[in-house]
Short mmCIF file of C-alpha atoms in Angstrom, two decimals:
data_model
loop_
_atom_site.label_atom_id
_atom_site.label_comp_id
_atom_site.label_asym_id
_atom_site.label_seq_id
_atom_site.Cartn_x
_atom_site.Cartn_y
_atom_site.Cartn_z
CA GLN A 1 -3.37 48.97 2.26
CA CYS A 2 -2.85 46.58 5.11
CA ARG A 3 -4.18 43.02 5.26
CA PHE A 4 -4.49 41.46 8.75
CA LEU A 5 -4.55 37.68 8.95
CA PHE A 6 -3.61 37.34 12.63
CA PRO A 7 -4.01 40.62 14.56
CA ASP A 8 -1.58 39.64 17.38
CA ASN A 9 1.09 38.23 15.06
CA LEU A 10 3.04 40.45 12.67
CA LEU A 11 4.07 37.38 10.63
CA GLY A 12 0.51 37.24 9.28
CA ILE A 13 0.44 40.87 8.15
CA SER A 14 1.27 42.35 4.75
CA TRP A 15 1.21 46.04 3.80
CA VAL A 16 1.35 47.79 0.42
CA ASP A 17 0.82 51.29 -1.00
CA SER A 18 0.28 51.01 -4.75
CA SER A 19 1.15 54.70 -5.36
CA TRP A 20 4.79 54.07 -4.36
CA ILE A 21 5.39 50.97 -6.51
CA PRO A 22 6.41 52.78 -9.74
CA ILE A 23 9.04 54.94 -7.95
CA LEU A 24 10.59 52.36 -5.61
CA ASN A 25 14.40 52.33 -5.69
CA ASN A 26 17.36 52.26 -3.32
CA GLY A 27 16.92 55.93 -2.35
CA SER A 28 13.15 55.94 -1.80
CA VAL A 29 12.57 52.51 -0.22
CA LEU A 30 13.27 53.72 3.36
CA ASP A 31 10.86 56.64 2.89
CA TYR A 32 8.27 54.13 1.63
CA PHE A 33 8.88 51.93 4.66
CA SER A 34 8.49 54.90 7.04
CA GLU A 35 4.91 55.62 5.95
CA ARG A 36 2.64 56.19 8.95
CA SER A 37 0.15 53.52 7.82
CA ASN A 38 2.89 50.86 7.78
CA PRO A 39 2.33 48.65 10.87
CA PHE A 40 5.97 47.41 10.79
CA TYR A 41 7.44 50.87 11.30
CA ASP A 42 8.30 52.05 14.83
CA ARG A 43 7.84 55.86 15.02
CA THR A 44 10.14 56.12 18.05
CA CYS A 45 13.15 54.97 15.99
CA ASN A 46 16.19 57.07 15.16
CA ASN A 47 15.14 57.26 11.50
CA GLU A 48 12.17 59.37 12.54
CA VAL A 49 14.41 61.69 14.53
CA VAL A 50 16.80 62.13 11.58
CA LYS A 51 13.85 62.75 9.27
CA MET A 52 12.33 65.39 11.52
CA GLN A 53 15.67 67.19 11.91
CA ARG A 54 16.29 66.91 8.17
CA MET A 55 19.62 65.20 8.57
CA THR A 56 21.16 62.51 6.40
CA LEU A 57 21.10 58.80 7.26
CA ASP A 58 24.80 58.87 7.97
CA HIS A 59 24.03 60.41 11.36
CA LEU A 60 22.44 57.12 12.47
CA ASN A 61 25.91 55.72 13.23
CA GLN A 62 26.41 58.42 15.86
CA MET A 63 23.13 57.64 17.70
CA VAL A 64 22.00 54.91 20.08
CA GLY A 65 18.63 53.15 19.80
CA VAL A 66 16.39 51.42 17.24
CA GLU A 67 17.05 52.13 13.58
CA TYR A 68 16.18 50.77 10.11
CA ILE A 69 18.74 50.22 7.35
CA LEU A 70 18.60 48.93 3.77
CA LEU A 71 20.34 45.54 3.98
CA HIS A 72 19.93 44.28 0.41
CA ALA A 73 18.38 45.59 -2.81
CA GLN A 74 17.53 44.03 -6.13
CA GLU A 75 15.71 46.71 -8.08
CA PRO A 76 12.83 46.91 -8.74
CA ILE A 77 11.49 43.68 -7.25
CA LEU A 78 13.25 42.85 -3.99
CA PHE A 79 14.35 44.99 -1.04
CA ILE A 80 15.39 43.78 2.43
CA ILE A 81 15.24 46.16 5.42
CA ARG A 82 16.68 45.33 8.82
CA LYS A 83 15.52 46.62 12.19
CA GLN A 84 18.42 46.73 14.65
CA GLN A 85 19.39 48.07 18.06
CA ARG A 86 22.50 50.29 17.87
CA GLN A 87 24.59 50.29 21.03
CA SER A 88 27.69 52.07 19.67
CA PRO A 89 29.01 53.26 16.32
CA THR A 90 30.48 49.77 15.75
CA GLN A 91 28.12 47.49 17.67
CA VAL A 92 24.53 46.64 16.65
CA MET A 93 22.10 43.84 17.46
CA PRO A 94 19.58 42.67 14.77
CA LEU A 95 15.96 42.66 15.89
CA ALA A 96 13.92 41.80 12.75
CA ASP A 97 14.13 41.66 8.96
CA TYR A 98 11.49 42.78 6.46
CA TYR A 99 11.38 42.02 2.75
CA ILE A 100 9.56 43.96 0.07
CA ILE A 101 8.46 42.02 -3.00
CA ALA A 102 6.78 44.01 -5.80
CA GLY A 103 5.91 46.72 -3.27
CA VAL A 104 4.32 44.38 -0.68
CA ILE A 105 6.01 44.39 2.74
CA TYR A 106 6.27 41.21 4.84
CA GLN A 107 8.08 40.41 8.04
CA ALA A 108 10.61 37.60 7.69
CA PRO A 109 9.93 34.84 10.24
CA ASP A 110 12.55 34.05 12.85
CA LEU A 111 14.05 30.57 13.27
CA GLY A 112 11.85 29.72 16.27
CA SER A 113 8.67 30.58 14.35
CA VAL A 114 9.77 28.47 11.37
CA ILE A 115 10.55 25.43 13.56
CA ASN A 116 7.31 25.88 15.50
CA SER A 117 5.27 26.06 12.28
CA ARG A 118 6.94 23.00 10.78
CA VAL A 119 6.47 20.97 13.97
CA LEU A 120 2.78 21.92 14.21
CA THR A 121 2.25 21.00 10.56
CA ALA A 122 3.94 17.62 11.06
CA VAL A 123 1.97 16.88 14.24
CA HIS A 124 -1.29 17.82 12.52
CA GLY A 125 -0.52 15.51 9.59
CA ILE A 126 0.41 12.60 11.89
CA GLN A 127 -2.71 13.11 14.02
CA SER A 128 -4.94 13.20 10.91
CA ALA A 129 -3.29 10.00 9.65
CA PHE A 130 -3.93 8.22 12.98
CA GLU A 131 -7.56 9.37 13.04
CA GLU A 132 -8.13 8.14 9.49
CA ALA A 133 -6.42 4.82 10.27
CA MET A 134 -8.57 4.33 13.37
CA SER A 135 -11.72 4.86 11.29
CA TYR A 136 -10.80 1.74 9.26
CA CYS A 137 -10.06 -0.41 12.30
CA ARG A 138 -12.65 -3.06 13.28
CA TYR A 139 -12.85 -5.46 16.23
CA HIS A 140 -14.95 -8.49 17.05
CA PRO A 141 -14.50 -10.85 20.04
CA SER A 142 -14.45 -13.92 17.79
CA LYS A 143 -12.27 -12.50 15.00
CA GLY A 144 -10.08 -9.95 16.76
CA TYR A 145 -8.81 -6.82 14.98
CA TRP A 146 -8.81 -6.26 11.21
CA TRP A 147 -8.75 -3.44 8.66
CA HIS A 148 -11.86 -2.53 6.67
CA PHE A 149 -11.14 -0.15 3.76
CA LYS A 150 -13.80 1.46 1.56
CA ASP A 151 -11.80 1.17 -1.66
CA GLN A 152 -11.43 -2.55 -0.98
CA GLU A 153 -15.23 -2.93 -1.09
CA GLU A 154 -15.36 -1.04 -4.41
CA ARG A 155 -12.64 -3.25 -5.88
CA GLU A 156 -14.47 -6.37 -4.76
CA LYS A 157 -17.70 -5.10 -6.36
CA THR A 158 -16.07 -4.25 -9.69
CA LYS A 159 -13.87 -7.34 -9.75
CA PRO A 160 -15.47 -10.19 -11.76
CA LYS A 161 -16.15 -13.20 -9.62
CA ALA A 162 -14.19 -16.26 -10.68
CA LYS A 163 -16.35 -19.31 -11.34
CA LYS A 164 -15.62 -22.22 -9.04
CA LYS A 165 -14.62 -25.41 -10.77
CA GLU A 166 -17.17 -28.15 -10.21
CA GLU A 167 -15.56 -31.32 -8.92
CA PRO A 168 -16.78 -34.58 -10.53
CA SER A 169 -18.91 -36.79 -8.33
CA SER A 170 -17.53 -40.09 -7.07
CA ILE A 171 -18.94 -43.56 -7.86
CA PHE A 172 -20.21 -43.87 -4.31
CA GLN A 173 -22.17 -40.60 -4.63
CA ARG A 174 -23.68 -41.57 -7.98
CA GLN A 175 -24.74 -45.03 -6.71
CA ARG A 176 -26.29 -43.58 -3.58
CA VAL A 177 -28.22 -41.00 -5.61
CA ASP A 178 -29.50 -43.62 -8.04
CA ALA A 179 -30.60 -45.82 -5.15
CA LEU A 180 -32.45 -42.95 -3.48
CA LEU A 181 -34.18 -41.98 -6.74
CA LEU A 182 -35.24 -45.57 -7.35
CA ASP A 183 -36.59 -45.86 -3.80
CA LEU A 184 -38.55 -42.61 -4.20
CA ARG A 185 -39.91 -43.76 -7.55
CA GLN A 186 -41.20 -47.01 -6.01
CA LYS A 187 -42.78 -45.22 -3.05
CA PHE A 188 -44.23 -42.40 -5.12
CA PRO A 189 -44.86 -43.63 -8.67
CA PRO A 190 -45.39 -40.95 -11.31
CA ARG A 191 -48.97 -39.98 -12.14
CA PHE A 192 -48.19 -38.37 -15.50
CA VAL A 193 -45.92 -39.51 -18.29
CA GLN A 194 -44.52 -37.46 -21.17
CA GLN A 195 -43.97 -39.96 -23.97
CA LYS A 196 -42.21 -37.53 -26.34
CA PRO A 197 -40.44 -34.22 -25.65
CA GLY A 198 -42.69 -31.26 -26.32
CA GLU A 199 -45.95 -33.23 -25.89
CA LYS A 200 -48.44 -32.71 -23.11
CA PRO A 201 -48.01 -35.13 -20.17
CA ILE A 202 -50.63 -37.91 -20.07
CA PRO A 203 -51.93 -39.65 -16.94
CA VAL A 204 -50.53 -43.13 -16.45
CA ASP A 205 -54.06 -44.64 -16.31
CA GLN A 206 -54.87 -43.47 -19.87
CA ILE A 207 -51.86 -45.15 -21.48
CA LYS A 208 -53.00 -48.19 -23.56
CA LYS A 209 -51.00 -51.31 -23.02
CA GLU A 210 -50.13 -53.13 -26.28
CA PRO A 211 -51.16 -56.83 -26.34
CA GLU A 212 -48.33 -59.31 -26.22
CA PRO A 213 -47.81 -61.24 -29.52
CA ALA A 214 -49.23 -64.80 -29.50
CA PRO A 215 -46.79 -67.64 -30.07
CA GLU A 216 -46.80 -68.69 -33.73
CA ALA A 217 -48.00 -72.14 -34.66
CA VAL A 218 -45.20 -74.47 -35.57
CA LYS A 219 -45.77 -77.07 -38.29
CA PRO A 220 -45.26 -80.79 -37.40
CA GLU A 221 -42.60 -81.18 -40.12
CA GLU A 222 -40.58 -78.31 -38.70
CA LYS A 223 -40.86 -79.84 -35.23
CA GLU A 224 -39.37 -83.14 -36.45
CA THR A 225 -36.43 -81.39 -38.13
CA VAL A 226 -35.76 -79.44 -34.96
CA LYS A 227 -35.83 -82.64 -32.87
CA ASN A 228 -33.45 -84.44 -35.27
CA ALA A 229 -31.05 -81.50 -35.15
CA GLN A 230 -31.13 -81.46 -31.37
CA SER A 231 -30.55 -85.25 -31.15
CA ALA A 232 -27.68 -85.06 -33.62
CA GLY A 233 -26.09 -82.24 -31.74
CA ALA A 234 -26.38 -84.26 -28.53
CA LYS A 235 -24.81 -87.44 -29.94
CA GLY A 236 -21.97 -85.63 -31.72
CA PRO A 237 -20.38 -86.37 -35.08
CA PRO A 238 -19.97 -90.11 -36.16
CA GLU A 239 -16.57 -91.63 -35.53
CA LYS A 240 -14.36 -92.26 -38.53
CA ARG A 241 -13.39 -95.91 -39.21
CA MET A 242 -9.79 -96.71 -39.85
CA ARG A 243 -9.13 -97.96 -43.31
CA LEU A 244 -7.20 -101.25 -43.66
CA GLN A 245 -4.47 -101.15 -46.25
#
């Protein structure tokens, strides 16, 4: 079974044959890798020549060309196979590495592919951050530039508004207001008056004016006593005579 993620890139390919998984070991892993349906296997390699001639893998050291060897094994989970170019019995040049995990074969990425992937990921993240930051930027000719964030609006909506402290009015303000109210009351007198709270207002014309009390009659005797008291208070107390001893 072969899964293709990127057809032109072997780094996006994985291959597995579930029938081989129970019998994978150090002796059978190269035969598993040399299956014809494996896209990582090159059929022009020396391993295919040795297999067709029914020779052992030790004869690979005496040949020149592309070959596959078992580089590392950790049964039954991990196997690493190297593809290399043999130039002499003692000189080889690595071409690619493949790792098998639980029967699934992957190609190990080279250093250039790793750096390229990391750089593209970093550039994509930076570009996305700049685009998101520009979406919050605002400009107005009178204000200039500022930041407008959505979560700031939500915090302002949920945040309870603090009540502003009312400053006491000054004497000048109170006097001016009283003077204006008095002036308005003289120009526009009220037409209805509510004598008591809760009662229906009554027109001013229907209010009965109470008669003023008449001055009480004063008796002539009381008048004389009042006059004597007033004259005595005006003259003052009698002077005391000095007694002769």
